[in-house]
Tab-separated table of N, CA, C and O and ligand atoms in Angstrom:
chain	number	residue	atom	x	y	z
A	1	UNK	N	0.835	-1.210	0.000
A	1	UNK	CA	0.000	0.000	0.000
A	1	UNK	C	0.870	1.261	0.000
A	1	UNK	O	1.692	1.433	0.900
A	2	UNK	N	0.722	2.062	-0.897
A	2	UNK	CA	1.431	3.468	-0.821
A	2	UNK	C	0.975	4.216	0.228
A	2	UNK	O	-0.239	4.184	0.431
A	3	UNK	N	1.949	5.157	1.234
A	3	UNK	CA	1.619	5.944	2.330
A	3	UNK	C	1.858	7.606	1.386
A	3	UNK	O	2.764	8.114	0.727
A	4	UNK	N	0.495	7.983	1.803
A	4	UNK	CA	0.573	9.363	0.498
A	4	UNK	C	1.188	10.301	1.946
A	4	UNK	O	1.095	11.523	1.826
A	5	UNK	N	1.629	9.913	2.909
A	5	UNK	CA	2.052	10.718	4.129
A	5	UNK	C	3.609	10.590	4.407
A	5	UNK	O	4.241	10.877	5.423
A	6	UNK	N	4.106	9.981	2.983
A	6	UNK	CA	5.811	9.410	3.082
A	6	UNK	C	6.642	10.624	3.062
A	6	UNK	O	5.796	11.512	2.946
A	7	UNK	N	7.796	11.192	3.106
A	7	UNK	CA	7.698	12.809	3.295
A	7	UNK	C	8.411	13.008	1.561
A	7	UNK	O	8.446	14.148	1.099
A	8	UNK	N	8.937	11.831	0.723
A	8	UNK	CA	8.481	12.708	-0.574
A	8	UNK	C	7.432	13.213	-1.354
A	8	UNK	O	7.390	14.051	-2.255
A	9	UNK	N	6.548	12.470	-0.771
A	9	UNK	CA	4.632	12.740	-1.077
A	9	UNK	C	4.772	13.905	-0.833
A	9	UNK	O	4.830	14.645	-1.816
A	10	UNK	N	4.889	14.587	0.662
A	10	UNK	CA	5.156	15.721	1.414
A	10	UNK	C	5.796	16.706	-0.111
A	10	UNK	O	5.114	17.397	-0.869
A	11	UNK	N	6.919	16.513	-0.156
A	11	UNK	CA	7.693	17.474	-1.006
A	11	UNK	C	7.355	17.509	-2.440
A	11	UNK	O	7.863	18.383	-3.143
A	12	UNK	N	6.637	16.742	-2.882
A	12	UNK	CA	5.785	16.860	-4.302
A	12	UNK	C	4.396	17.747	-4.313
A	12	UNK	O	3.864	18.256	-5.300
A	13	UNK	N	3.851	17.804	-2.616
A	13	UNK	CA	2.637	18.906	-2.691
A	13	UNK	C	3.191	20.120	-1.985
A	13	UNK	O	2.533	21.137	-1.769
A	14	UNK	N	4.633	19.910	-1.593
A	14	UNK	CA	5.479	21.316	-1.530
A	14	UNK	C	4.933	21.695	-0.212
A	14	UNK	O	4.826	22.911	-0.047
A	15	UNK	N	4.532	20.875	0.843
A	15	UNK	CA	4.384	20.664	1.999
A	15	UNK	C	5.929	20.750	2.687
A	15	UNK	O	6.057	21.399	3.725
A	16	UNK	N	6.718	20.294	2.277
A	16	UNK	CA	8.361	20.392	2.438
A	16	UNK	C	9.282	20.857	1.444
A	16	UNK	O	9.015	20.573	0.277
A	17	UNK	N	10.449	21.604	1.723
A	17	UNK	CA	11.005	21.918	0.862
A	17	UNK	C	11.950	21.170	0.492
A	17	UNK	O	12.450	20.290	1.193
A	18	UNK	N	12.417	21.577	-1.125
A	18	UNK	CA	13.513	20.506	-1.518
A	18	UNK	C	14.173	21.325	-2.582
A	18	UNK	O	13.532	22.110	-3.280
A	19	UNK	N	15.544	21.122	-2.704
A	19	UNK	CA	16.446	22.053	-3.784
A	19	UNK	C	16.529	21.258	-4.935
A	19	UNK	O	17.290	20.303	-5.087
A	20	UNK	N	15.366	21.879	-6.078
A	20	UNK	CA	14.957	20.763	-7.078
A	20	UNK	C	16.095	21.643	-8.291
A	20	UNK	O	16.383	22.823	-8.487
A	21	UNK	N	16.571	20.074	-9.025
A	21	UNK	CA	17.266	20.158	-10.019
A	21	UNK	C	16.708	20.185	-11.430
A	21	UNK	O	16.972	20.954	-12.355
A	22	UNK	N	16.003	19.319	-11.377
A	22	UNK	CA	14.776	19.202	-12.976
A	22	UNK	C	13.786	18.783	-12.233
A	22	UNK	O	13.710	18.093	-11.216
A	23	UNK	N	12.724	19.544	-13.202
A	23	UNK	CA	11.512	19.316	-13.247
A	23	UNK	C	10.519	18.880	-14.241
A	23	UNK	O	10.344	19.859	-14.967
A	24	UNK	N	9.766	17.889	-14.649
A	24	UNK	CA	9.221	17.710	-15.436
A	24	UNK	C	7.492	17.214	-14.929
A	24	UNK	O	7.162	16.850	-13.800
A	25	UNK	N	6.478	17.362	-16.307
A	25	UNK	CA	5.143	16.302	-16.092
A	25	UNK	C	5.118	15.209	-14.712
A	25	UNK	O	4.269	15.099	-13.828
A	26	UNK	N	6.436	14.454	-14.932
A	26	UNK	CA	6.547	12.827	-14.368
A	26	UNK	C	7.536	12.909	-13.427
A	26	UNK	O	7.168	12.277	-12.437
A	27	UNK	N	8.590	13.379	-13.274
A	27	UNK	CA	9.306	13.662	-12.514
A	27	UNK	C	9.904	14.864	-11.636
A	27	UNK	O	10.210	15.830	-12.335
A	28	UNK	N	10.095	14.995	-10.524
A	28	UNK	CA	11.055	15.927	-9.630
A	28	UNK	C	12.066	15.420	-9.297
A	28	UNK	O	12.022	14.321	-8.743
A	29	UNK	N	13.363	16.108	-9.548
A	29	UNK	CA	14.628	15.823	-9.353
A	29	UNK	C	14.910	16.570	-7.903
A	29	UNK	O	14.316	17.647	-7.860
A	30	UNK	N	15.602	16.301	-6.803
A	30	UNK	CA	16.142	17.452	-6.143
A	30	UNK	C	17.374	16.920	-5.110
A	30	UNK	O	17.506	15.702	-4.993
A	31	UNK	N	18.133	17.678	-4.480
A	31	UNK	CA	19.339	17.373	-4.230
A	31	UNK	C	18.598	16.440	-2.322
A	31	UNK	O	17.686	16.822	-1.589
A	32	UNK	N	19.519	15.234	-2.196
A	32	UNK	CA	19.791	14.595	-1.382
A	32	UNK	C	19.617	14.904	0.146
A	32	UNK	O	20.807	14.992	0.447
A	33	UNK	N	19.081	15.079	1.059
A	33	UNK	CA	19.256	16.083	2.513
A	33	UNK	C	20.695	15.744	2.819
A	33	UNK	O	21.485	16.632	3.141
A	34	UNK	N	21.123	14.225	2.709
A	34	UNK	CA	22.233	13.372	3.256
A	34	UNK	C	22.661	12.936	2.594
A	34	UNK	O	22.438	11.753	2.338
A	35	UNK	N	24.046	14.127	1.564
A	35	UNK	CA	24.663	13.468	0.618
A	35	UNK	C	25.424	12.590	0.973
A	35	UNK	O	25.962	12.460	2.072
A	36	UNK	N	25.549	11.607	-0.422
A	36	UNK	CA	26.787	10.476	-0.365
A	36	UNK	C	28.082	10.821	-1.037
A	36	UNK	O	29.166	10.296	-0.782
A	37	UNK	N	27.842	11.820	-1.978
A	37	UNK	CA	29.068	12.195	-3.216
A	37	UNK	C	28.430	13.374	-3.248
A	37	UNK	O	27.344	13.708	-2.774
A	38	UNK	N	29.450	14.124	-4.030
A	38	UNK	CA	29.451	15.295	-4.109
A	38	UNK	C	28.157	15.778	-4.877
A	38	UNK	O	27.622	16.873	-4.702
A	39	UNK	N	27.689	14.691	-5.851
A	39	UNK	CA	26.501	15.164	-6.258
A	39	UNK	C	25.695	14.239	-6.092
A	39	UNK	O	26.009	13.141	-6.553
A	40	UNK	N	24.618	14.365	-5.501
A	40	UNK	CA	23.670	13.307	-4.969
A	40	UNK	C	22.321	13.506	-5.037
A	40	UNK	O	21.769	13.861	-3.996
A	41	UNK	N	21.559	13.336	-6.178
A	41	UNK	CA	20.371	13.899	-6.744
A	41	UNK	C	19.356	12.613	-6.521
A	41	UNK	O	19.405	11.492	-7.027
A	42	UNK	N	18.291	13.261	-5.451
A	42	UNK	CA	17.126	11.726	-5.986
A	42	UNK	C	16.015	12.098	-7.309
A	42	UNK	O	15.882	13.233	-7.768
A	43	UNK	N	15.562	11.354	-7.603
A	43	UNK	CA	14.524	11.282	-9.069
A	43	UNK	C	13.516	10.627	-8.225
A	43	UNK	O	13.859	9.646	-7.565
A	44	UNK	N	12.084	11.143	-8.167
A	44	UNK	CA	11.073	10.448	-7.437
A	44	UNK	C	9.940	10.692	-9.209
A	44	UNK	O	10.142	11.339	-10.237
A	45	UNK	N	8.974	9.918	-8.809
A	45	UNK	CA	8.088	9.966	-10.021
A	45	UNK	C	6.882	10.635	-9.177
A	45	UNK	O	6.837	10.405	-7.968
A	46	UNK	N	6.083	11.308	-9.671
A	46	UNK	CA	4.845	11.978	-9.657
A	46	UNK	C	3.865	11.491	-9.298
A	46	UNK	O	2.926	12.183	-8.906
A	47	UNK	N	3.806	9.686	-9.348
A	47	UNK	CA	2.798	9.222	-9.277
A	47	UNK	C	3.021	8.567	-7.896
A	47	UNK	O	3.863	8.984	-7.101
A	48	UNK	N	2.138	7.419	-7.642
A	48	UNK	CA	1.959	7.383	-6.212
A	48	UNK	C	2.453	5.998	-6.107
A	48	UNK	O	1.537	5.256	-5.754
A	49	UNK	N	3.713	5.304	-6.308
A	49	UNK	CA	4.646	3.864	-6.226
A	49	UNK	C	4.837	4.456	-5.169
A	49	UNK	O	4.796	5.631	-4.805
A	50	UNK	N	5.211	2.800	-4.386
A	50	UNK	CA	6.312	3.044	-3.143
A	50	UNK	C	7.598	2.342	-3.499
A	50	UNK	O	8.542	2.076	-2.755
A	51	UNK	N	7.458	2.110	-4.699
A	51	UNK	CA	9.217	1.395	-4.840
A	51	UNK	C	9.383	1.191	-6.435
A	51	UNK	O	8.486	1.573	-7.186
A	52	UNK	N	10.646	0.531	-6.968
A	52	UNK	CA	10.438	0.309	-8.266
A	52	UNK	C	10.068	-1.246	-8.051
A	52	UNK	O	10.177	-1.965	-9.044
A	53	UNK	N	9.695	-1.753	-6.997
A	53	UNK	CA	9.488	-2.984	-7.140
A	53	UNK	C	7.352	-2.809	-7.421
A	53	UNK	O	6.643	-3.512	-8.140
A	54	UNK	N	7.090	-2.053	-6.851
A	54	UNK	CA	5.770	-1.787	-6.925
A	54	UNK	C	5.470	-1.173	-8.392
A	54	UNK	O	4.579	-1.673	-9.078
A	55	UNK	N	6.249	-0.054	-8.865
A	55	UNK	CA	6.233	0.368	-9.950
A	55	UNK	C	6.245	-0.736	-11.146
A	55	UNK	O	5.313	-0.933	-11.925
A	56	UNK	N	7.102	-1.201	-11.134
A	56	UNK	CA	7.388	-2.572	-12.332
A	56	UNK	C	6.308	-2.943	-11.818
A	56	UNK	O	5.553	-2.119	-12.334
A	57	UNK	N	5.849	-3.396	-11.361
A	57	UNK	CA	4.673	-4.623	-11.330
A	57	UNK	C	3.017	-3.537	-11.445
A	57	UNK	O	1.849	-3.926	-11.434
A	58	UNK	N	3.333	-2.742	-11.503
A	58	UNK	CA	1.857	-2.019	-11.313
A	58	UNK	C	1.515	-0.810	-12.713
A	58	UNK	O	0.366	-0.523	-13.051
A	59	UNK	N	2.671	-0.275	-13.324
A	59	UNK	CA	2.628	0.888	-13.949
A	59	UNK	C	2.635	0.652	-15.236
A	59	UNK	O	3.283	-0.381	-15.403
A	60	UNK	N	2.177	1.150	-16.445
A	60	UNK	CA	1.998	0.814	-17.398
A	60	UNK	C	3.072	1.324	-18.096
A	60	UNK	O	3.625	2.295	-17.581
A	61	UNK	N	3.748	0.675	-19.735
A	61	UNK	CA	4.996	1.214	-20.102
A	61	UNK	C	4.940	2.657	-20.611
A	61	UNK	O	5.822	2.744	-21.465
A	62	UNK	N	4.521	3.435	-20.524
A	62	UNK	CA	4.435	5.095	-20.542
A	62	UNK	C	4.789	5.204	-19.878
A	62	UNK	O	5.891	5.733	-20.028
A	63	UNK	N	4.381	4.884	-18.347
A	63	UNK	CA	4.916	5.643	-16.728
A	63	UNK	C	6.227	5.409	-16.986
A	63	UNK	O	7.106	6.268	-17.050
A	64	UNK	N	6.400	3.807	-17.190
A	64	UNK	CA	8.016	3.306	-17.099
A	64	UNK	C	8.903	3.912	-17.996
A	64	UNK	O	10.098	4.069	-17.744
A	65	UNK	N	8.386	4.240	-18.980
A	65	UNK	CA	9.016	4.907	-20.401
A	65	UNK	C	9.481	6.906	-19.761
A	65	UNK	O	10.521	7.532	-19.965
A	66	UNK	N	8.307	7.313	-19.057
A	66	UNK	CA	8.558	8.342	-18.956
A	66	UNK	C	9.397	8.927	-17.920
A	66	UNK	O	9.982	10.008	-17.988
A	67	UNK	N	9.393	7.853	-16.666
A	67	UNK	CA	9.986	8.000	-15.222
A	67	UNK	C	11.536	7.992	-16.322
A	67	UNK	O	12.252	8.990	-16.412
A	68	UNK	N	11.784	6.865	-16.965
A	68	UNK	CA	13.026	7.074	-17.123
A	68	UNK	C	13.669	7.604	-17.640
A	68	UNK	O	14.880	7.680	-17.434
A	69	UNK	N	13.012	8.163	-18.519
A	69	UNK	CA	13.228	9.419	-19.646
A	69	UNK	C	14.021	10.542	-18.516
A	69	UNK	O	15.179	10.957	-18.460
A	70	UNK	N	12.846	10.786	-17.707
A	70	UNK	CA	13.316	11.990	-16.449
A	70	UNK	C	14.210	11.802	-15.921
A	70	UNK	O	14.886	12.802	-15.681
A	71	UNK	N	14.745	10.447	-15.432
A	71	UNK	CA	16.336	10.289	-14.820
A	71	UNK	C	17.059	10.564	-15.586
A	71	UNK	O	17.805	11.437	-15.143
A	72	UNK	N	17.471	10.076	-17.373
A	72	UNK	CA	18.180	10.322	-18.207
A	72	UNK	C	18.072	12.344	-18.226
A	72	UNK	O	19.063	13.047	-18.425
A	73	UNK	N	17.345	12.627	-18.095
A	73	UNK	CA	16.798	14.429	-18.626
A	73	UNK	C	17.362	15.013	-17.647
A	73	UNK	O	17.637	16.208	-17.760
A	74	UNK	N	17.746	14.124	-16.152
A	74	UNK	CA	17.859	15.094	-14.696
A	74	UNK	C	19.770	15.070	-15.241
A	74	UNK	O	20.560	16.006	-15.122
A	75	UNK	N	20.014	13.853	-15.753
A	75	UNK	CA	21.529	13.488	-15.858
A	75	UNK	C	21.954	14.607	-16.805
A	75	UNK	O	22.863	15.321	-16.381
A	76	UNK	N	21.509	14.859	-17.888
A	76	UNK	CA	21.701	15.665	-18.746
A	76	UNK	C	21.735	16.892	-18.152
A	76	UNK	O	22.757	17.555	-18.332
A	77	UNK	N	20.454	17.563	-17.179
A	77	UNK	CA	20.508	18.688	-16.321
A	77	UNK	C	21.765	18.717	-15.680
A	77	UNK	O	22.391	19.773	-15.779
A	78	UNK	N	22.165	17.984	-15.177
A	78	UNK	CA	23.198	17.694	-14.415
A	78	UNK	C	24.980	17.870	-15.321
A	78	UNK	O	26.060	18.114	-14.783
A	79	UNK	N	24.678	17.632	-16.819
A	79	UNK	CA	25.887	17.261	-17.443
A	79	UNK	C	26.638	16.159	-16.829
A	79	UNK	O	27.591	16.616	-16.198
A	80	UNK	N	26.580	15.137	-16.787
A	80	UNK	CA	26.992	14.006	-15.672
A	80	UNK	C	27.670	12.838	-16.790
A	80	UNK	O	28.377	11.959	-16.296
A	81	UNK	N	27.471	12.844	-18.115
A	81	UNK	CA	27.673	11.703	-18.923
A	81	UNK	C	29.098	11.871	-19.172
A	81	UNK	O	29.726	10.900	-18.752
A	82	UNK	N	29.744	12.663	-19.648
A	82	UNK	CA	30.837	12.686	-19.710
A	82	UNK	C	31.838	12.076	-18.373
A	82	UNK	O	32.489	11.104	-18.758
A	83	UNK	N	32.054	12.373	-17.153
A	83	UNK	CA	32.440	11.960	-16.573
A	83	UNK	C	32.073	10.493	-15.504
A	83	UNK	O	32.659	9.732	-14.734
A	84	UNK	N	30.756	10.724	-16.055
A	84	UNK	CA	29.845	8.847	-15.077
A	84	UNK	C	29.309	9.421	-14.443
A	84	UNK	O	29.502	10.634	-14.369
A	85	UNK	N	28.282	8.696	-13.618
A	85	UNK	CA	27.830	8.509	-12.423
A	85	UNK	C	27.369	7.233	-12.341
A	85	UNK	O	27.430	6.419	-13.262
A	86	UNK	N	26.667	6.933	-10.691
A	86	UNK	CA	25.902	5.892	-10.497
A	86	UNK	C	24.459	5.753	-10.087
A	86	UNK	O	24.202	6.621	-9.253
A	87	UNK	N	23.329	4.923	-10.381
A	87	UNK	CA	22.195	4.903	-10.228
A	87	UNK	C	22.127	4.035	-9.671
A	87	UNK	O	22.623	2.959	-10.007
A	88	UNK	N	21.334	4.299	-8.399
A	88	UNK	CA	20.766	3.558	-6.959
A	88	UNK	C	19.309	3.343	-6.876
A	88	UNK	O	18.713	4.413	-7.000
A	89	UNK	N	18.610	2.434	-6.726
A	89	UNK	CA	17.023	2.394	-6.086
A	89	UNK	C	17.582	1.734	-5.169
A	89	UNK	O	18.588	1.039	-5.304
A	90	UNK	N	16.775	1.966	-3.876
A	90	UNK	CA	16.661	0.817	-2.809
A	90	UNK	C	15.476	0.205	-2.825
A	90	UNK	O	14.482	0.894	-3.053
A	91	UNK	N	15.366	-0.933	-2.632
A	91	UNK	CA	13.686	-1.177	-2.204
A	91	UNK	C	13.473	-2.586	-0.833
A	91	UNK	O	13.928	-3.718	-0.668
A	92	UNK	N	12.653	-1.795	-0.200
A	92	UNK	CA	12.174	-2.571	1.131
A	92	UNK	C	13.529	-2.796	1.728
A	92	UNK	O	14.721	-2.554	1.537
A	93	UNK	N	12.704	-3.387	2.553
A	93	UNK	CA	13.136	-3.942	3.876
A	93	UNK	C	15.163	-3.936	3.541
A	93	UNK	O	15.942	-3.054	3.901
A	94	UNK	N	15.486	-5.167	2.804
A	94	UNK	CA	16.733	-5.717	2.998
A	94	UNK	C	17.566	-4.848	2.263
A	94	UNK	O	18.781	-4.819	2.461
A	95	UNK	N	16.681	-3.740	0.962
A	95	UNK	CA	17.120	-2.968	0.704
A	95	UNK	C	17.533	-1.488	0.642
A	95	UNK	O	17.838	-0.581	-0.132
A	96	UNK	N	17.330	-1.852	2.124
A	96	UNK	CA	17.580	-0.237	3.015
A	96	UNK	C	16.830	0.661	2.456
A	96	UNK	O	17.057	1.780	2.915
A	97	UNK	N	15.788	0.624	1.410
A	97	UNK	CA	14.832	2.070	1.515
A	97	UNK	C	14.376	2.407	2.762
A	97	UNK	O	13.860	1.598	3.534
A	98	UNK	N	14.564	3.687	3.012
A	98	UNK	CA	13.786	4.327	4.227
A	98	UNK	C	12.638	5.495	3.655
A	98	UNK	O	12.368	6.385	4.462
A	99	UNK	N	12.091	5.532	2.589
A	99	UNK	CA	11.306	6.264	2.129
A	99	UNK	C	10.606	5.491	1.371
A	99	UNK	O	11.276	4.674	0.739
A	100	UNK	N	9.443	5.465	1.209
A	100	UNK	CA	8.669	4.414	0.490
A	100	UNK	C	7.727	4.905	-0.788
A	100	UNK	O	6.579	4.498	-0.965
A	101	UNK	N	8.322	5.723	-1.532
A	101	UNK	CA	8.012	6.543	-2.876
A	101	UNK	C	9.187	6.253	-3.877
A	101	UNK	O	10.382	6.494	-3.703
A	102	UNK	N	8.598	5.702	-4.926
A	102	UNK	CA	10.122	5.329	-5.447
A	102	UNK	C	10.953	6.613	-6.398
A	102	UNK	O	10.623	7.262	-7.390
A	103	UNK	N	12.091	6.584	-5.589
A	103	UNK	CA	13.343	7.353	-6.518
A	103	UNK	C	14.596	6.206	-6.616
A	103	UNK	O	14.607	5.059	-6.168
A	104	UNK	N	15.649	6.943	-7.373
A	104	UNK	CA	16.380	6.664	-8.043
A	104	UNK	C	17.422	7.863	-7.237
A	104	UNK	O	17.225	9.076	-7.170
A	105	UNK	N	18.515	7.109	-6.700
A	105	UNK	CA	19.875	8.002	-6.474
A	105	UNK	C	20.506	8.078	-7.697
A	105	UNK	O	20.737	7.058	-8.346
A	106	UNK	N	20.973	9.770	-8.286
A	106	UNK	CA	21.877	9.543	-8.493
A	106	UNK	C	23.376	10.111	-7.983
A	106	UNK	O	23.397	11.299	-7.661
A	107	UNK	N	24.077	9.687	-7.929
A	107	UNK	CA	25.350	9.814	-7.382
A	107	UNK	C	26.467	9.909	-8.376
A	107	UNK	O	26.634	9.106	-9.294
A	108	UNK	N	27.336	11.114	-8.082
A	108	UNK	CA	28.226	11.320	-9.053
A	108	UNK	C	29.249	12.950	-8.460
A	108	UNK	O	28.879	13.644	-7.513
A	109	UNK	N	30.518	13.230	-9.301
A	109	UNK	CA	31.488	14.208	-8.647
A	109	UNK	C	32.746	13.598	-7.982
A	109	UNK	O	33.356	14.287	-7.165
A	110	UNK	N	33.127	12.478	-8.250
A	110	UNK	CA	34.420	11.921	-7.436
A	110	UNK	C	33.988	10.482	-8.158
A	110	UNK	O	32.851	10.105	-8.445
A	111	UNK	N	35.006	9.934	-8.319
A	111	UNK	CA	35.414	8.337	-8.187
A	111	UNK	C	34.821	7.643	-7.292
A	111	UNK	O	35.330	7.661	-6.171
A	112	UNK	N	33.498	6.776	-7.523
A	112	UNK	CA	32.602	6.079	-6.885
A	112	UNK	C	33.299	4.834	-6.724
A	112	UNK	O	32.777	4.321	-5.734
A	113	UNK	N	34.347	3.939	-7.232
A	113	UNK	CA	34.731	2.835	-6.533
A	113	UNK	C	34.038	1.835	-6.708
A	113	UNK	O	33.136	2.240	-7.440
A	114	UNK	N	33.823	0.473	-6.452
A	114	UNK	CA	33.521	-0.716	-6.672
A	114	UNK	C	32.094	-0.572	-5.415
A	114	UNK	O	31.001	-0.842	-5.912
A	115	UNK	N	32.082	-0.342	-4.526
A	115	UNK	CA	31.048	-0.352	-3.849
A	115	UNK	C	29.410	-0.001	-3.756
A	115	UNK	O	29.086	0.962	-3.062
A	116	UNK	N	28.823	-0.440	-4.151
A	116	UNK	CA	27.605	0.086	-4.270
A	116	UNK	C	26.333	0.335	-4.041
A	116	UNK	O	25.265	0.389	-4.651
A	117	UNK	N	27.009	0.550	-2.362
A	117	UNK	CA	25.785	1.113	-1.567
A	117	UNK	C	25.888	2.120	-1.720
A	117	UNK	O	26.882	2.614	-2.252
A	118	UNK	N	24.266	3.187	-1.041
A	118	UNK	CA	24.344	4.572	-0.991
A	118	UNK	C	24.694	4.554	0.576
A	118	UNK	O	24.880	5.611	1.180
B	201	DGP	P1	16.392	5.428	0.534
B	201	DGP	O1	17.163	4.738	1.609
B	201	DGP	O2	16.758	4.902	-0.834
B	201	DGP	O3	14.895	5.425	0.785
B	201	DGP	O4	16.898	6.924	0.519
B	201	DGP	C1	16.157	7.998	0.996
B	201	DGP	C2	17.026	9.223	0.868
B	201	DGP	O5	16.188	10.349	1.075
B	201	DGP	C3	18.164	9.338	1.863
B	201	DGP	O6	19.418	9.341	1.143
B	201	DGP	C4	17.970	10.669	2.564
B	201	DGP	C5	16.947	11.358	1.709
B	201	DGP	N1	15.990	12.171	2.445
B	201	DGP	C6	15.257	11.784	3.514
B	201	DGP	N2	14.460	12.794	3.917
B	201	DGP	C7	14.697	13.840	3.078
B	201	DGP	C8	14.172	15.151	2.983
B	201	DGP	O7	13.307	15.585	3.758
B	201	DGP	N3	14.671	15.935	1.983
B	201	DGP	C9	15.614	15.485	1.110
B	201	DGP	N4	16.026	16.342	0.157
B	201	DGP	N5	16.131	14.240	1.166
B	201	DGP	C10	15.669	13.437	2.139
């Protein structure tokens, strides 16, 4: 069940603030509270998933087509291709999400290393 009380819900009705990077229809980009790297941008989708595990199984390929469009569009905002970055979802329990709206880390600005937790 999606909690529309998760606090990125919160920051999509601008109930909370957030230092947004791109904006689109489907997506809000905005910077990390608790960065990991120097640049640490989450991508949440507009609609009301609590994970990409809920998303894949529930959203039709437009949503999926368009959510990802917006990560690729935030990267570009970002200028990030030239030098890399890395893309993170967590989901549930074992996968350390602590927010239950699905985004996408991205992480990038330094040599990320073999490790790939956030
Ligand atoms: P995850 O574990 O994948 O659910 O990551 C959630 C991330 O959300 C975590 O890196 C910290 C970040 N975060 C939590 N609360 C806030 C907030 O109020 N504002 C912003 N900008 N980020 C937040």
């Amino acid at each position: 069940m999606y909690d529309p009380n998760n606090i990125f819900a919160k920051i999509l009705r601008k109930e909370l603030p957030a230092t947004c990077v791109y904006e689109d229809d489907h997506v809000l980009a905005f910077k990390d509270i608790h960065p990991a790297a120097p640049i640490h941008v989450l991508v949440i989708t507009k609609k009301a998933y609590s994970s990409f595990d809920d998303f894949s199984a529930c959203a039709n390929e437009q949503e999926i087509v368009l959510f990802w469009q917006g990560v690729y569009k935030t990267v570009q905002a970002l200028r990030l291709s030239l030098q890399g970055y890395r893309l993170v979802t967590n989901i549930g329990t074992d996968g350390g999400q602590e927010v239950p709206h699905l985004h996408v880390h991205i992480l990038a600005g330094k040599p990320l290393g073999t490790k790939v937790c956030v």
